């Protein structure tokens, strides 16, 4: 299972960058996890806008779904051009019916609801979901394929069940929106100290810090996480690949 980080920023993309977006690939099936601002542009370094089989959205904050509108228009453009295209699906939760209703587009994109009670199969990938602690309904995802397990926390403050959900995975993509001491749990986000605690319990084989803050030196995040977690820690950047 190949993972490519498409975007790594919290809230808004810095110049030339993107907010949340992660491409996973296996057996020529391509699935994008979240589609924040700048993601559609950055994605094209790795695959065309017509090659995605599916997009799975964790929640409907702009930094996770802003480029869905751009993606819909891309399908219209390529349909008009007669480009050979897949029939993409966008998966989202239905806790917010209005937001879910905006995902499907003409007869080009189907919207499918997932729920956290049931595994979801997309090609070779088996998805399971855990509701996180965030101001709006949001779901962390576990993706399993060919004996490998990856977890993406999406947006959340720290809670024990999230660590248990991510136990001993091959790759854990953890949101790390602030530095040790930042008061961001109230906004449903994790600091480096929270991620250190999460990783110390989950013990992933590899840890990627993403959803990064717009201040400070990100290397400090790695140092603060490493106070509690001795394993492999990397900062997410567009183009980081794990397989
Ligand atoms: Zn959010
Ligand atoms: Zn976010």
Tab-separated table of C-alpha atoms and ligand atoms in Angstrom:
chain	number	residue	atom	x	y	z
A	1	UNK	CA	0.000	0.000	0.000
A	2	UNK	CA	1.672	3.149	-1.209
A	3	UNK	CA	0.941	6.378	0.658
A	4	UNK	CA	1.843	9.767	-0.774
A	5	UNK	CA	1.369	12.918	1.277
A	6	UNK	CA	-0.329	15.480	-0.981
A	7	UNK	CA	-0.836	18.246	1.589
A	8	UNK	CA	0.349	18.851	5.134
A	9	UNK	CA	-0.966	22.229	6.309
A	10	UNK	CA	-3.444	23.083	9.021
A	11	UNK	CA	-6.262	25.535	8.125
A	12	UNK	CA	-4.885	27.050	4.904
A	13	UNK	CA	-2.109	26.186	2.433
A	14	UNK	CA	1.085	28.200	2.456
A	15	UNK	CA	2.462	29.278	-0.922
A	16	UNK	CA	2.601	26.354	-3.334
A	17	UNK	CA	1.314	23.961	-0.675
A	18	UNK	CA	-1.912	22.236	0.301
A	19	UNK	CA	-3.940	21.375	3.386
A	20	UNK	CA	-5.037	17.804	4.146
A	21	UNK	CA	-4.717	15.267	1.341
A	22	UNK	CA	-3.195	11.759	1.265
A	23	UNK	CA	-3.127	9.466	-1.754
A	24	UNK	CA	-3.155	5.703	-1.217
A	25	UNK	CA	-2.527	3.284	-4.055
A	26	UNK	CA	-2.566	-0.472	-4.554
A	27	UNK	CA	-3.186	-2.591	-7.655
A	28	UNK	CA	-3.798	0.552	-9.684
A	29	UNK	CA	-6.613	1.649	-7.366
A	30	UNK	CA	-6.145	5.237	-6.254
A	31	UNK	CA	-7.977	6.694	-3.280
A	32	UNK	CA	-7.552	10.193	-1.913
A	33	UNK	CA	-8.054	10.751	1.822
A	34	UNK	CA	-9.407	14.282	2.273
A	35	UNK	CA	-9.324	17.005	-0.360
A	36	UNK	CA	-8.399	20.327	1.233
A	37	UNK	CA	-7.380	23.589	-0.400
A	38	UNK	CA	-4.479	23.229	-2.830
A	39	UNK	CA	-4.822	19.437	-2.901
A	40	UNK	CA	-6.102	19.180	-6.475
A	41	UNK	CA	-3.121	21.162	-7.748
A	42	UNK	CA	-0.531	19.253	-5.693
A	43	UNK	CA	-2.147	15.895	-6.520
A	44	UNK	CA	-1.248	16.294	-10.186
A	45	UNK	CA	2.430	15.729	-9.401
A	46	UNK	CA	1.392	12.135	-8.606
A	47	UNK	CA	-1.745	11.324	-10.601
A	48	UNK	CA	-4.174	13.007	-12.958
A	49	UNK	CA	-7.504	14.424	-11.793
A	50	UNK	CA	-9.286	11.724	-13.804
A	51	UNK	CA	-7.475	8.760	-12.274
A	52	UNK	CA	-8.970	8.712	-8.792
A	53	UNK	CA	-11.315	5.835	-7.942
A	54	UNK	CA	-12.552	7.491	-4.786
A	55	UNK	CA	-12.165	10.293	-2.286
A	56	UNK	CA	-12.875	9.559	1.380
A	57	UNK	CA	-13.581	12.616	3.530
A	58	UNK	CA	-12.992	12.625	7.284
A	59	UNK	CA	-15.190	15.679	7.846
A	60	UNK	CA	-16.475	18.836	6.221
A	61	UNK	CA	-14.131	21.550	7.475
A	62	UNK	CA	-12.683	23.552	4.563
A	63	UNK	CA	-9.110	22.392	5.116
A	64	UNK	CA	-10.344	18.839	4.383
A	65	UNK	CA	-12.853	19.362	1.598
A	66	UNK	CA	-12.318	22.791	-0.023
A	67	UNK	CA	-11.145	21.313	-3.345
A	68	UNK	CA	-14.171	19.041	-3.788
A	69	UNK	CA	-15.740	21.844	-5.850
A	70	UNK	CA	-12.625	22.053	-8.018
A	71	UNK	CA	-12.636	18.262	-8.373
A	72	UNK	CA	-16.277	18.339	-9.539
A	73	UNK	CA	-15.411	20.936	-12.195
A	74	UNK	CA	-12.412	18.879	-13.294
A	75	UNK	CA	-14.758	15.950	-13.978
A	76	UNK	CA	-17.032	18.223	-16.052
A	77	UNK	CA	-14.085	19.548	-18.079
A	78	UNK	CA	-12.687	16.093	-18.818
A	79	UNK	CA	-16.104	14.645	-19.536
A	80	UNK	CA	-16.529	17.426	-22.121
A	81	UNK	CA	-13.104	16.676	-23.571
A	82	UNK	CA	-13.998	12.997	-23.893
A	83	UNK	CA	-11.157	11.921	-21.603
A	84	UNK	CA	-11.326	8.257	-20.621
A	85	UNK	CA	-12.432	8.433	-16.997
A	86	UNK	CA	-13.212	6.269	-14.029
A	87	UNK	CA	-16.606	6.688	-12.329
A	88	UNK	CA	-15.388	8.235	-9.094
A	89	UNK	CA	-17.176	8.049	-5.774
A	90	UNK	CA	-16.890	10.440	-2.865
A	91	UNK	CA	-17.395	8.834	0.532
A	92	UNK	CA	-18.445	10.971	3.475
A	93	UNK	CA	-20.401	10.663	6.702
A	94	UNK	CA	-24.070	11.596	6.889
A	95	UNK	CA	-23.983	13.207	10.325
A	96	UNK	CA	-24.261	16.461	8.378
A	97	UNK	CA	-26.891	15.761	5.702
A	98	UNK	CA	-26.502	19.139	4.014
A	99	UNK	CA	-22.741	18.788	3.555
A	100	UNK	CA	-23.148	15.187	2.366
A	101	UNK	CA	-25.753	16.247	-0.209
A	102	UNK	CA	-23.171	18.519	-1.893
A	103	UNK	CA	-20.697	15.722	-2.691
A	104	UNK	CA	-22.487	14.046	-5.608
A	105	UNK	CA	-22.224	15.890	-8.899
A	106	UNK	CA	-24.484	15.498	-11.934
A	107	UNK	CA	-24.116	11.940	-13.244
A	108	UNK	CA	-20.327	12.171	-12.967
A	109	UNK	CA	-19.657	11.656	-9.256
A	110	UNK	CA	-21.595	9.445	-6.866
A	111	UNK	CA	-21.719	10.131	-3.138
A	112	UNK	CA	-21.727	7.199	-0.727
A	113	UNK	CA	-22.206	7.422	3.031
A	114	UNK	CA	-19.980	5.475	5.391
A	115	UNK	CA	-20.661	4.760	9.040
A	116	UNK	CA	-18.416	3.737	11.873
A	117	UNK	CA	-20.351	0.532	12.594
A	118	UNK	CA	-19.373	-1.103	9.345
A	119	UNK	CA	-16.219	-1.817	7.401
A	120	UNK	CA	-16.095	-0.228	3.959
A	121	UNK	CA	-14.412	-1.920	0.997
A	122	UNK	CA	-12.915	0.210	-1.775
A	123	UNK	CA	-11.008	-2.008	-4.205
A	124	UNK	CA	-8.260	-3.736	-2.192
A	125	UNK	CA	-8.680	-1.370	0.774
A	126	UNK	CA	-10.744	-2.157	3.862
A	127	UNK	CA	-11.669	0.993	5.748
A	128	UNK	CA	-12.895	1.250	9.312
A	129	UNK	CA	-13.770	4.455	11.135
A	130	UNK	CA	-13.635	5.951	14.622
A	131	UNK	CA	-15.481	9.142	15.546
A	132	UNK	CA	-12.985	11.687	16.862
A	133	UNK	CA	-13.239	14.557	19.343
A	134	UNK	CA	-13.682	17.635	17.194
A	135	UNK	CA	-16.179	20.552	17.071
A	136	UNK	CA	-17.947	18.948	14.087
A	137	UNK	CA	-18.473	15.225	13.382
A	138	UNK	CA	-15.161	13.810	12.169
A	139	UNK	CA	-13.858	10.283	11.648
A	140	UNK	CA	-10.375	8.825	11.932
A	141	UNK	CA	-9.758	6.052	9.404
A	142	UNK	CA	-7.910	2.769	9.416
A	143	UNK	CA	-7.011	1.395	6.006
A	144	UNK	CA	-5.951	-2.242	5.641
A	145	UNK	CA	-4.613	-3.973	2.564
A	146	UNK	CA	-2.443	-7.052	2.076
A	147	UNK	CA	-1.554	-7.319	5.752
A	148	UNK	CA	-0.591	-3.641	6.112
A	149	UNK	CA	-2.477	-1.220	8.344
A	150	UNK	CA	-2.379	2.571	8.140
A	151	UNK	CA	-4.278	4.964	10.394
A	152	UNK	CA	-5.059	8.611	9.702
A	153	UNK	CA	-6.281	10.475	12.786
A	154	UNK	CA	-7.991	13.225	10.780
A	155	UNK	CA	-8.711	16.092	13.224
A	156	UNK	CA	-9.030	15.340	16.918
A	157	UNK	CA	-7.967	16.180	20.412
A	158	UNK	CA	-6.287	13.307	22.254
A	159	UNK	CA	-8.389	10.473	23.686
A	160	UNK	CA	-7.391	6.963	24.653
A	161	UNK	CA	-9.649	5.171	22.176
A	162	UNK	CA	-7.835	6.908	19.320
A	163	UNK	CA	-4.545	5.423	20.522
A	164	UNK	CA	-6.163	1.987	20.768
A	165	UNK	CA	-7.622	2.380	17.264
A	166	UNK	CA	-4.087	3.051	15.967
A	167	UNK	CA	-2.419	0.226	17.916
A	168	UNK	CA	0.639	-1.233	16.193
A	169	UNK	CA	-0.163	0.045	12.737
A	170	UNK	CA	2.511	0.233	10.049
A	171	UNK	CA	1.973	3.943	9.482
A	172	UNK	CA	0.194	6.466	11.700
A	173	UNK	CA	-0.556	9.862	10.174
A	174	UNK	CA	-1.260	12.043	13.181
A	175	UNK	CA	-2.524	15.570	13.144
A	176	UNK	CA	-0.094	17.771	15.076
A	177	UNK	CA	-1.527	21.279	15.016
A	178	UNK	CA	0.486	22.830	17.832
A	179	UNK	CA	3.522	22.801	20.080
A	180	UNK	CA	3.785	21.520	23.621
A	181	UNK	CA	1.846	23.877	25.889
A	182	UNK	CA	-0.445	25.297	23.164
A	183	UNK	CA	-4.057	25.289	24.361
A	184	UNK	CA	-5.690	23.659	21.338
A	185	UNK	CA	-7.470	20.621	22.802
A	186	UNK	CA	-10.515	22.886	23.230
A	187	UNK	CA	-10.599	23.287	19.421
A	188	UNK	CA	-10.345	19.541	18.854
A	189	UNK	CA	-6.651	19.367	17.940
A	190	UNK	CA	-3.469	17.747	19.235
A	191	UNK	CA	-0.159	19.273	20.269
A	192	UNK	CA	3.179	17.494	19.925
A	193	UNK	CA	2.816	16.418	23.540
A	194	UNK	CA	-0.588	14.837	22.791
A	195	UNK	CA	0.826	13.065	19.730
A	196	UNK	CA	3.727	11.802	21.841
A	197	UNK	CA	1.253	10.276	24.273
A	198	UNK	CA	-0.817	8.838	21.412
A	199	UNK	CA	2.235	7.252	19.786
A	200	UNK	CA	3.631	5.952	23.090
A	201	UNK	CA	0.448	3.901	23.496
A	202	UNK	CA	-0.225	3.040	19.834
A	203	UNK	CA	3.405	2.151	19.053
A	204	UNK	CA	3.177	2.565	15.266
A	205	UNK	CA	6.066	1.330	13.125
A	206	UNK	CA	6.252	4.767	11.515
A	207	UNK	CA	4.747	8.070	12.634
A	208	UNK	CA	4.057	10.995	10.303
A	209	UNK	CA	3.235	14.395	11.810
A	210	UNK	CA	0.880	16.385	9.595
A	211	UNK	CA	-1.778	19.141	9.669
A	212	UNK	CA	1.153	21.327	10.720
A	213	UNK	CA	0.985	24.759	12.377
A	214	UNK	CA	1.852	28.019	10.599
A	215	UNK	CA	4.297	29.160	13.283
A	216	UNK	CA	7.571	28.012	14.765
A	217	UNK	CA	10.112	25.455	13.619
A	218	UNK	CA	8.446	22.127	12.819
A	219	UNK	CA	11.594	20.261	13.831
A	220	UNK	CA	10.665	21.222	17.385
A	221	UNK	CA	7.479	19.149	16.991
A	222	UNK	CA	9.586	16.080	16.223
A	223	UNK	CA	11.778	16.718	19.265
A	224	UNK	CA	8.768	17.151	21.531
A	225	UNK	CA	7.071	13.988	20.251
A	226	UNK	CA	10.310	12.039	20.669
A	227	UNK	CA	10.302	12.764	24.407
A	228	UNK	CA	7.577	10.116	24.688
A	229	UNK	CA	7.998	8.037	21.513
A	230	UNK	CA	11.298	6.485	20.495
A	231	UNK	CA	10.203	5.192	17.062
A	232	UNK	CA	10.517	6.583	13.554
A	233	UNK	CA	9.027	10.134	13.323
A	234	UNK	CA	8.785	12.192	10.132
A	235	UNK	CA	7.295	15.563	9.275
A	236	UNK	CA	4.758	15.378	6.447
A	237	UNK	CA	5.594	17.215	3.240
A	238	UNK	CA	4.044	17.117	-0.227
A	239	UNK	CA	5.674	14.132	-1.907
A	240	UNK	CA	6.564	12.106	1.194
A	241	UNK	CA	6.023	8.450	0.263
A	242	UNK	CA	5.568	5.389	2.495
A	243	UNK	CA	5.025	1.819	1.372
B	1	LIG	ZN1	-11.436	20.065	11.356
B	2	LIG	ZN1	-8.236	20.348	9.818
